[in-house]
GROMACS .gro file of C-alpha atoms in nm:
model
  301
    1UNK     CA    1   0.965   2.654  -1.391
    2UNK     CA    2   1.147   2.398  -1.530
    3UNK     CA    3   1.009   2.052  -1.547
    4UNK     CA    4   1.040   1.661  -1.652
    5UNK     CA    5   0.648   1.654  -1.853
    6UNK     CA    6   0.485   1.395  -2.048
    7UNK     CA    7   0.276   1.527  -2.381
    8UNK     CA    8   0.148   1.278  -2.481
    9UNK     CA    9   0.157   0.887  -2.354
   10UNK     CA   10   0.499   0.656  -2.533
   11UNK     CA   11   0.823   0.557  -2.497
   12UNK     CA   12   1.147   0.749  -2.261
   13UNK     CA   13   1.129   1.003  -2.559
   14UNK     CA   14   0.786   1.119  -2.469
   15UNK     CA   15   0.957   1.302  -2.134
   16UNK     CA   16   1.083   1.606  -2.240
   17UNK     CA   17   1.236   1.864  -1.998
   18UNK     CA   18   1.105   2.195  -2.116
   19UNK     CA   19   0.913   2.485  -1.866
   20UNK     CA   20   0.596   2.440  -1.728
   21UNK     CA   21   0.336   2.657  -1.484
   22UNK     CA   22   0.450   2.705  -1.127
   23UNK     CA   23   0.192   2.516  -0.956
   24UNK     CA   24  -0.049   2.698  -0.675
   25UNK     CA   25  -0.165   2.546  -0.380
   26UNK     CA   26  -0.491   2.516  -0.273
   27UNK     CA   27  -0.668   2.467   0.035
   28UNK     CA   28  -0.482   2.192   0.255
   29UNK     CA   29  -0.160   2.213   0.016
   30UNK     CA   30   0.157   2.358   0.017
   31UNK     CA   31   0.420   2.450  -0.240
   32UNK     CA   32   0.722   2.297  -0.207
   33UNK     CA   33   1.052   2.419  -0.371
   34UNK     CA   34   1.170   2.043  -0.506
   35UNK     CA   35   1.542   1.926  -0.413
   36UNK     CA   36   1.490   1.576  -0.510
   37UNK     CA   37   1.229   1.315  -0.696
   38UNK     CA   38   1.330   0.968  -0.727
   39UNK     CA   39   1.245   0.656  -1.052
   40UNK     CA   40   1.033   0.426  -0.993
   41UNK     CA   41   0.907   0.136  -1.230
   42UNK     CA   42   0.535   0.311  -1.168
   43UNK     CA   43   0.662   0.564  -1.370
   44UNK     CA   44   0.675   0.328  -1.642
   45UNK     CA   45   0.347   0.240  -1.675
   46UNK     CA   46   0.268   0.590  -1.587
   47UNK     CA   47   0.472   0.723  -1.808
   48UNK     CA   48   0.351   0.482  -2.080
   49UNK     CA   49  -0.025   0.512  -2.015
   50UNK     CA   50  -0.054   0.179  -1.876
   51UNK     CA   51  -0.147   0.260  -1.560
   52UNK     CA   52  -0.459   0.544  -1.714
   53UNK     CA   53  -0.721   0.293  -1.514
   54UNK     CA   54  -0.519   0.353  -1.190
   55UNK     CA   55  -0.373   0.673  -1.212
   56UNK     CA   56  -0.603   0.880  -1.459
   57UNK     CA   57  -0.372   1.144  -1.548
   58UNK     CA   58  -0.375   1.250  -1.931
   59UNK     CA   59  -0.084   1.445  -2.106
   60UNK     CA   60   0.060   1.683  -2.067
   61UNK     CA   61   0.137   1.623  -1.666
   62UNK     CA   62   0.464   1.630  -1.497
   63UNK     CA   63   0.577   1.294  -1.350
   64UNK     CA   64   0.746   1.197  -1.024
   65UNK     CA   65   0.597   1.053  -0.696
   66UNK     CA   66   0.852   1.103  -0.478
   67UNK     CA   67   0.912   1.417  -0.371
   68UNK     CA   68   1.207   1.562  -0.135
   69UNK     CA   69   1.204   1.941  -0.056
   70UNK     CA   70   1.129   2.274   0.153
   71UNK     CA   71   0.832   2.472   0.182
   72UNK     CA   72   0.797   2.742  -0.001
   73UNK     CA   73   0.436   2.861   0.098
   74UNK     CA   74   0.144   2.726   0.275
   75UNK     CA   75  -0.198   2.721   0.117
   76UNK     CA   76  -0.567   2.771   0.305
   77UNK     CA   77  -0.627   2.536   0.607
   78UNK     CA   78  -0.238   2.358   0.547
   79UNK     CA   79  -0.170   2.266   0.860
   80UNK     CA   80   0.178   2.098   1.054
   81UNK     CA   81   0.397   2.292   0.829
   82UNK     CA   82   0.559   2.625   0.793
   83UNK     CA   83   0.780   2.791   0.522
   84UNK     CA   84   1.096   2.648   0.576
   85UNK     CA   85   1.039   2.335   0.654
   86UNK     CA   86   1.206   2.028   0.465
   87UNK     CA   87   0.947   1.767   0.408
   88UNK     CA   88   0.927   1.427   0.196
   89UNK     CA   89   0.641   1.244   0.064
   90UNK     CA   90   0.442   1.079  -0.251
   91UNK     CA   91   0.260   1.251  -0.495
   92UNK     CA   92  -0.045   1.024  -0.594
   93UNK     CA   93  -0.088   1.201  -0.912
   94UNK     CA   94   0.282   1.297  -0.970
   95UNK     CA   95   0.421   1.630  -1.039
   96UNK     CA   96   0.723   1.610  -0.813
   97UNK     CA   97   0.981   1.612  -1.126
   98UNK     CA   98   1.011   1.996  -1.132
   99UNK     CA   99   1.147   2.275  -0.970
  100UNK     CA  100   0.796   2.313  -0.732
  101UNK     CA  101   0.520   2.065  -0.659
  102UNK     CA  102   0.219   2.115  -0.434
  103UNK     CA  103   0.149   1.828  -0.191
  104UNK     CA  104  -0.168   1.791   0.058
  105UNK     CA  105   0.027   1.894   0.381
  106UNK     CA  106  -0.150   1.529   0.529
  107UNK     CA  107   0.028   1.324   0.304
  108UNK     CA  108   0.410   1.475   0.448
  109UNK     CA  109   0.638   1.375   0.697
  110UNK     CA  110   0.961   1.590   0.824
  111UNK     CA  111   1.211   1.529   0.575
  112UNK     CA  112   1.558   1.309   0.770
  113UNK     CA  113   1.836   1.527   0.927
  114UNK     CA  114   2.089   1.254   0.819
  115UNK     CA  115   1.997   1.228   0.499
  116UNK     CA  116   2.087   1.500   0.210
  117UNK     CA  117   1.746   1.657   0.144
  118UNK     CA  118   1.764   1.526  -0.210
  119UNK     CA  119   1.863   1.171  -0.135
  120UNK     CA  120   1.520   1.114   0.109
  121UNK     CA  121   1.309   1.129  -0.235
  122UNK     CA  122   1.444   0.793  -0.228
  123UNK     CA  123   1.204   0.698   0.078
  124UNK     CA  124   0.830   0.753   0.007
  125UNK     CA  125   0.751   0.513  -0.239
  126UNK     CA  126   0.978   0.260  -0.195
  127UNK     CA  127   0.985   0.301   0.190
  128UNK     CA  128   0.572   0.294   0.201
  129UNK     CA  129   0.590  -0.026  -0.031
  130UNK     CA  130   0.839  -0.202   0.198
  131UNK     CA  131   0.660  -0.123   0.489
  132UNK     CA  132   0.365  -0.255   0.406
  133UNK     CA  133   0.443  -0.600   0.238
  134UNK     CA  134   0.678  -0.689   0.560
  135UNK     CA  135   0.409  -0.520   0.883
  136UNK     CA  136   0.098  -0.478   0.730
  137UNK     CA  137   0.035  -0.819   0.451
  138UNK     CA  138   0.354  -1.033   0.576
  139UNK     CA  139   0.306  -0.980   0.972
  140UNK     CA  140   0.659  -1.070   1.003
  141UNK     CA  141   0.793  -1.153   1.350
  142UNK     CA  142   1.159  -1.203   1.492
  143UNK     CA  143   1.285  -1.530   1.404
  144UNK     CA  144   1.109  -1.544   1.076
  145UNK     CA  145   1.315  -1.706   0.755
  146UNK     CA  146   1.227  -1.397   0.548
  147UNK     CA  147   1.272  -1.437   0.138
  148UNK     CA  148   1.328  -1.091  -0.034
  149UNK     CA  149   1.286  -1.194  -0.414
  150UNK     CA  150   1.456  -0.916  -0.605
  151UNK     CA  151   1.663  -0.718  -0.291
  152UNK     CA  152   1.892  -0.509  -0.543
  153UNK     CA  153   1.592  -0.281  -0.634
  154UNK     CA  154   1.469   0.053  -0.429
  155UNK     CA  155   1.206  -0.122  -0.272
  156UNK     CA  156   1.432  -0.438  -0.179
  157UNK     CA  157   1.668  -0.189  -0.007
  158UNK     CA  158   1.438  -0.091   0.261
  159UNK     CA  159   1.244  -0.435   0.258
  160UNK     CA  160   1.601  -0.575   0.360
  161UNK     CA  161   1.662  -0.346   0.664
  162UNK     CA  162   1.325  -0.367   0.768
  163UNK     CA  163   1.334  -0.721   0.828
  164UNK     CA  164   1.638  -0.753   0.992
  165UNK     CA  165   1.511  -0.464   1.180
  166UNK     CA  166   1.254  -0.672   1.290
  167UNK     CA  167   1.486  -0.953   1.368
  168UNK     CA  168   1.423  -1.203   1.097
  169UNK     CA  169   1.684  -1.349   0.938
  170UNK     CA  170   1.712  -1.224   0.535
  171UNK     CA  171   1.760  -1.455   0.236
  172UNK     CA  172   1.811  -1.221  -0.060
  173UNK     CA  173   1.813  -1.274  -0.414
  174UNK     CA  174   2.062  -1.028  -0.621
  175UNK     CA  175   2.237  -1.034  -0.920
  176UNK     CA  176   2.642  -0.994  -0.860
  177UNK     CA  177   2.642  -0.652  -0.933
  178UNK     CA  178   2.415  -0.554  -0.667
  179UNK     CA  179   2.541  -0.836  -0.412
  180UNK     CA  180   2.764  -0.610  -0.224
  181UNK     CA  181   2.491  -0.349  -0.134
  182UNK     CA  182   2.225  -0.604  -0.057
  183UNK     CA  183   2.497  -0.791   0.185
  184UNK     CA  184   2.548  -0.414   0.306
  185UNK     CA  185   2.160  -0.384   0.374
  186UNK     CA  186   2.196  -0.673   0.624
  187UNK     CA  187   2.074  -0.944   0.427
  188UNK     CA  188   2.241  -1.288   0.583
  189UNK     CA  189   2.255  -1.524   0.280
  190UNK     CA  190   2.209  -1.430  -0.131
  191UNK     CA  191   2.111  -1.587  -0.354
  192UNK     CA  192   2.266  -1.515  -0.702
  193UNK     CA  193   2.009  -1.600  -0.924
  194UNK     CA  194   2.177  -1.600  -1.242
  195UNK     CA  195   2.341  -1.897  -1.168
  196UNK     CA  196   2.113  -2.055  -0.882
  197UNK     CA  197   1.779  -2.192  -0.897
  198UNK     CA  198   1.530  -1.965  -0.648
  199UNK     CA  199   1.503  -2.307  -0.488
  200UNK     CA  200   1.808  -2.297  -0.270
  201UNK     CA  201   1.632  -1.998  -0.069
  202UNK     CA  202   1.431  -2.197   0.079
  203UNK     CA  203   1.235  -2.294   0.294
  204UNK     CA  204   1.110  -1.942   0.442
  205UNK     CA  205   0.878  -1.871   0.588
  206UNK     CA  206   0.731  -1.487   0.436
  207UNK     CA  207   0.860  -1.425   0.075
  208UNK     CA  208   0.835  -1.092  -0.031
  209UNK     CA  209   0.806  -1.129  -0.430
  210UNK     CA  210   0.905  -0.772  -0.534
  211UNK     CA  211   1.032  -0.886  -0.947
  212UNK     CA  212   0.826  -0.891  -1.259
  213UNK     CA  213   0.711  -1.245  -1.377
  214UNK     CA  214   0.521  -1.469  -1.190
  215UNK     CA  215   0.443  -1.424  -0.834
  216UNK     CA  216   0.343  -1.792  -0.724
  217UNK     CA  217   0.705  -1.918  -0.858
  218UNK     CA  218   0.837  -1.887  -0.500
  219UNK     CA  219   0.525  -2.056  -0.336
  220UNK     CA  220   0.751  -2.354  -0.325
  221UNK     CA  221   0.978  -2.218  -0.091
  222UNK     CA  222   0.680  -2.110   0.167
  223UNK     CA  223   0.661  -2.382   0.463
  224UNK     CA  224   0.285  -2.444   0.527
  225UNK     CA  225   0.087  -2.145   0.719
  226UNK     CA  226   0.347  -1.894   0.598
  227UNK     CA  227   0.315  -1.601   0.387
  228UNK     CA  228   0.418  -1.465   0.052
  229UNK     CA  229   0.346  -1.117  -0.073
  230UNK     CA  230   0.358  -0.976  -0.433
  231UNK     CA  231   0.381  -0.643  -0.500
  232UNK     CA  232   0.433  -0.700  -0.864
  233UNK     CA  233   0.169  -0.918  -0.994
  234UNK     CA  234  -0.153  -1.160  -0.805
  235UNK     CA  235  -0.040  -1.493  -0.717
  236UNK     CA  236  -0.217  -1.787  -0.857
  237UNK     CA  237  -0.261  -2.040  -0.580
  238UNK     CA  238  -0.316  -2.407  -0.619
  239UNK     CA  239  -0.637  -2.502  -0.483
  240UNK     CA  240  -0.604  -2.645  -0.119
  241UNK     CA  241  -0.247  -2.411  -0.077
  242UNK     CA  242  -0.112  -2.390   0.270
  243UNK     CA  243   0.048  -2.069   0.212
  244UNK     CA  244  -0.124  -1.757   0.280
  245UNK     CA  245  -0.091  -1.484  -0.025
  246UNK     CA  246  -0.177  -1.126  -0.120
  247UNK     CA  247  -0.098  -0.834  -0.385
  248UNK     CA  248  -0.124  -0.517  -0.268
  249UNK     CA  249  -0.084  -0.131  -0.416
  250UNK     CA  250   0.126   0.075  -0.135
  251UNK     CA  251  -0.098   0.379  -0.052
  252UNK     CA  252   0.006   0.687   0.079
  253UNK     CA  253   0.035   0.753   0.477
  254UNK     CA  254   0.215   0.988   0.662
  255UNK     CA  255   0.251   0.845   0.986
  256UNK     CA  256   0.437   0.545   0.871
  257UNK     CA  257   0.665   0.753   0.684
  258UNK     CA  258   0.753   0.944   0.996
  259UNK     CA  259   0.861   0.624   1.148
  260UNK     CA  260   1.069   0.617   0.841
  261UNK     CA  261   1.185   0.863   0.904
  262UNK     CA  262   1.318   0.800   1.268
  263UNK     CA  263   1.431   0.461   1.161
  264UNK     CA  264   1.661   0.616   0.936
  265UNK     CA  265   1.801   0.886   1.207
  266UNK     CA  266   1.838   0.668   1.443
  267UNK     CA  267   2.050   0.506   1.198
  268UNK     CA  268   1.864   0.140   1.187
  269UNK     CA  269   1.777   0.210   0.800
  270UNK     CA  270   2.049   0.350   0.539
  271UNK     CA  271   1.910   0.520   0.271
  272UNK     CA  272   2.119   0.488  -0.043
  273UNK     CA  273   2.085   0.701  -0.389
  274UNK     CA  274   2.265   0.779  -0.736
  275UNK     CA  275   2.157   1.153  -0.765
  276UNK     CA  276   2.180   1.286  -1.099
  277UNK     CA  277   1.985   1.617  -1.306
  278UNK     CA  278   1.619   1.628  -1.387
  279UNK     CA  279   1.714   1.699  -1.734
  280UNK     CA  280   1.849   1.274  -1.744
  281UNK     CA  281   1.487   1.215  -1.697
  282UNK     CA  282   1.428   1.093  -2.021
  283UNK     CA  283   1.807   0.884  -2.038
  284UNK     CA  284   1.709   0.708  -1.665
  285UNK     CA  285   1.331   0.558  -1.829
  286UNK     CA  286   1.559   0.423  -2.115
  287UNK     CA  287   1.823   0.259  -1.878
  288UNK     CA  288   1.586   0.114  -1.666
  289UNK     CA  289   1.405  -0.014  -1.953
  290UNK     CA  290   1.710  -0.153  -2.065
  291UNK     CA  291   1.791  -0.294  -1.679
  292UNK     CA  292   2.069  -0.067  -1.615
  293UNK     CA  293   1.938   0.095  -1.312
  294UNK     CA  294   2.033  -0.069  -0.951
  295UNK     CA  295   1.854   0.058  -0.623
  296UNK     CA  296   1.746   0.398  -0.648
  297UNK     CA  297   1.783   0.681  -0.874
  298UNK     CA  298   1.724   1.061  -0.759
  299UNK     CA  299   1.673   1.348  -1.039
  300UNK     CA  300   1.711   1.664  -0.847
  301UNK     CA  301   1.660   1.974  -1.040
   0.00000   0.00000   0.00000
């Protein structure tokens, strides 16, 4: 099959798209013939071998999370899927950027029927992530002044509908060039932070920090006894703080990508994607190196 694979840890040019085995599942997997896997800045460090402590994956591997397809067959004790069936989820240990990954059949969810099958790669990371910060570490609650801190990214696309979902109101921060969308997403005010200081978001009272750099710039902005979550980095707090923090890794689980899922057919989350070949692999690490890459990217085979 043909595949996006890493030989050895470096730079965009270590991806090269060349053939590897077809994968076989075993028990409590299934095969699944690919029709989309999305970028994500994980696949960096990944990528990289920056992330070898977290992720201990050694060369050659095939990257990609995300993963957006149909099954093709269903190994030993696989249960809740057939052949046939579109599904989505994340790969822990990649392997999605190829023409068929194997998944543990726990870790999927129905793929959307309003979504092009290769455009809902863009959920599983991204979606997870977002969930998370805003229900599980931000608790966020209607009425809520909610700060997303770097909205024009995949993650900031669901973090924005999420919230709104959930009735706060959304501050944003964006860059012109992905204003439009953001405003789109629902967000109520933006921030362009090329020319503004972060300070004119605030006061909020959950900021979800989702930018590199440091976290505990926007603690500032946090009135006393709220929240503000990093995904990106810990967050140094002053000693005696009144603002609650945390820095999380999104983990896999299926059942809050189902509500995904239904959040997105029922049309309350819009799921948004530049689709381009698997063979661009390589050209997409390079632009996002270079920060050319808004929201999310899909590499369908």
């Amino acid at each position: 099959m043909r595949a996006a694979l890493v030989n050895e840890f470096g730079g965009p040019s270590a991806i090269e798209y060349g053939t590897a085995p077809r994968p076989v599942p075993g028990p409590g997997e299934v095969l699944i013939r690919v029709a989309g896997t999305s970028f994500n800045p994980s696949d960096i460090g990944l990528r990289s071998g920056l992330l070898r402590e977290v992720l201990p994956v050694e060369p050659p591997f095939v990257i990609g999370a995300d993963v957006s397809g149909t099954v093709e067959t269903v190994g030993e004790g696989a249960t809740g899927f057939v052949p046939g069936d579109r599904v989505i989820g994340r790969l822990d240990r990649g392997g999605a950027a190829a023409e068929y990954a194997v998944a543990a059949a726990a870790d999927l969810a129905a793929a959307p029927v309003s979504v092009p099958l290769a455009e809902a790669a863009a959920i599983p990371v991204a979606g997870l992530t977002a969930w998370q910060a805003l229900f599980e570490h931000g608790r966020v609650e209607a009425g809520m002044r909610v700060l997303v801190n770097g909205a024009g990214g995949g993650v900031g696309m669901f973090a924005v509908q999420l919230a709104r979902h959930a009735g706060a109101r959304v501050v944003a921060t964006a860059s012109p060039r992905s204003a439009r969308a953001v405003r789109n997403y629902g967000a109520d005010e933006i921030v362009d932070y090329t020319r503004a200081p972060l300070s004119e978001a605030g006061p909020v009272d959950l900021v979800l920090h989702l930018v590199p750099g440091d976290a505990s710039g926007p603690l500032e902005l946090v009135r006393p006894g709220g929240r503000l979550v990093s995904i990106t980095g810990p967050v140094a707090v002053p000693p005696g703080s009144p603002v609650e923090t945390a820095h999380f890794v999104a983990r896999n689980d299926a059942a809050q990508l189902a509500e995904l899922v239904a959040l997105v057919d029922a049309g309350a989350v819009r799921v948004e994607a530049a689709v381009r070949p698997l063979a661009e692999a390589a050209a997409v690490h390079r632009e996002a190196e270079a920060g050319r890459v808004r929201g999310k990217v899909v590499l369908a085979p």
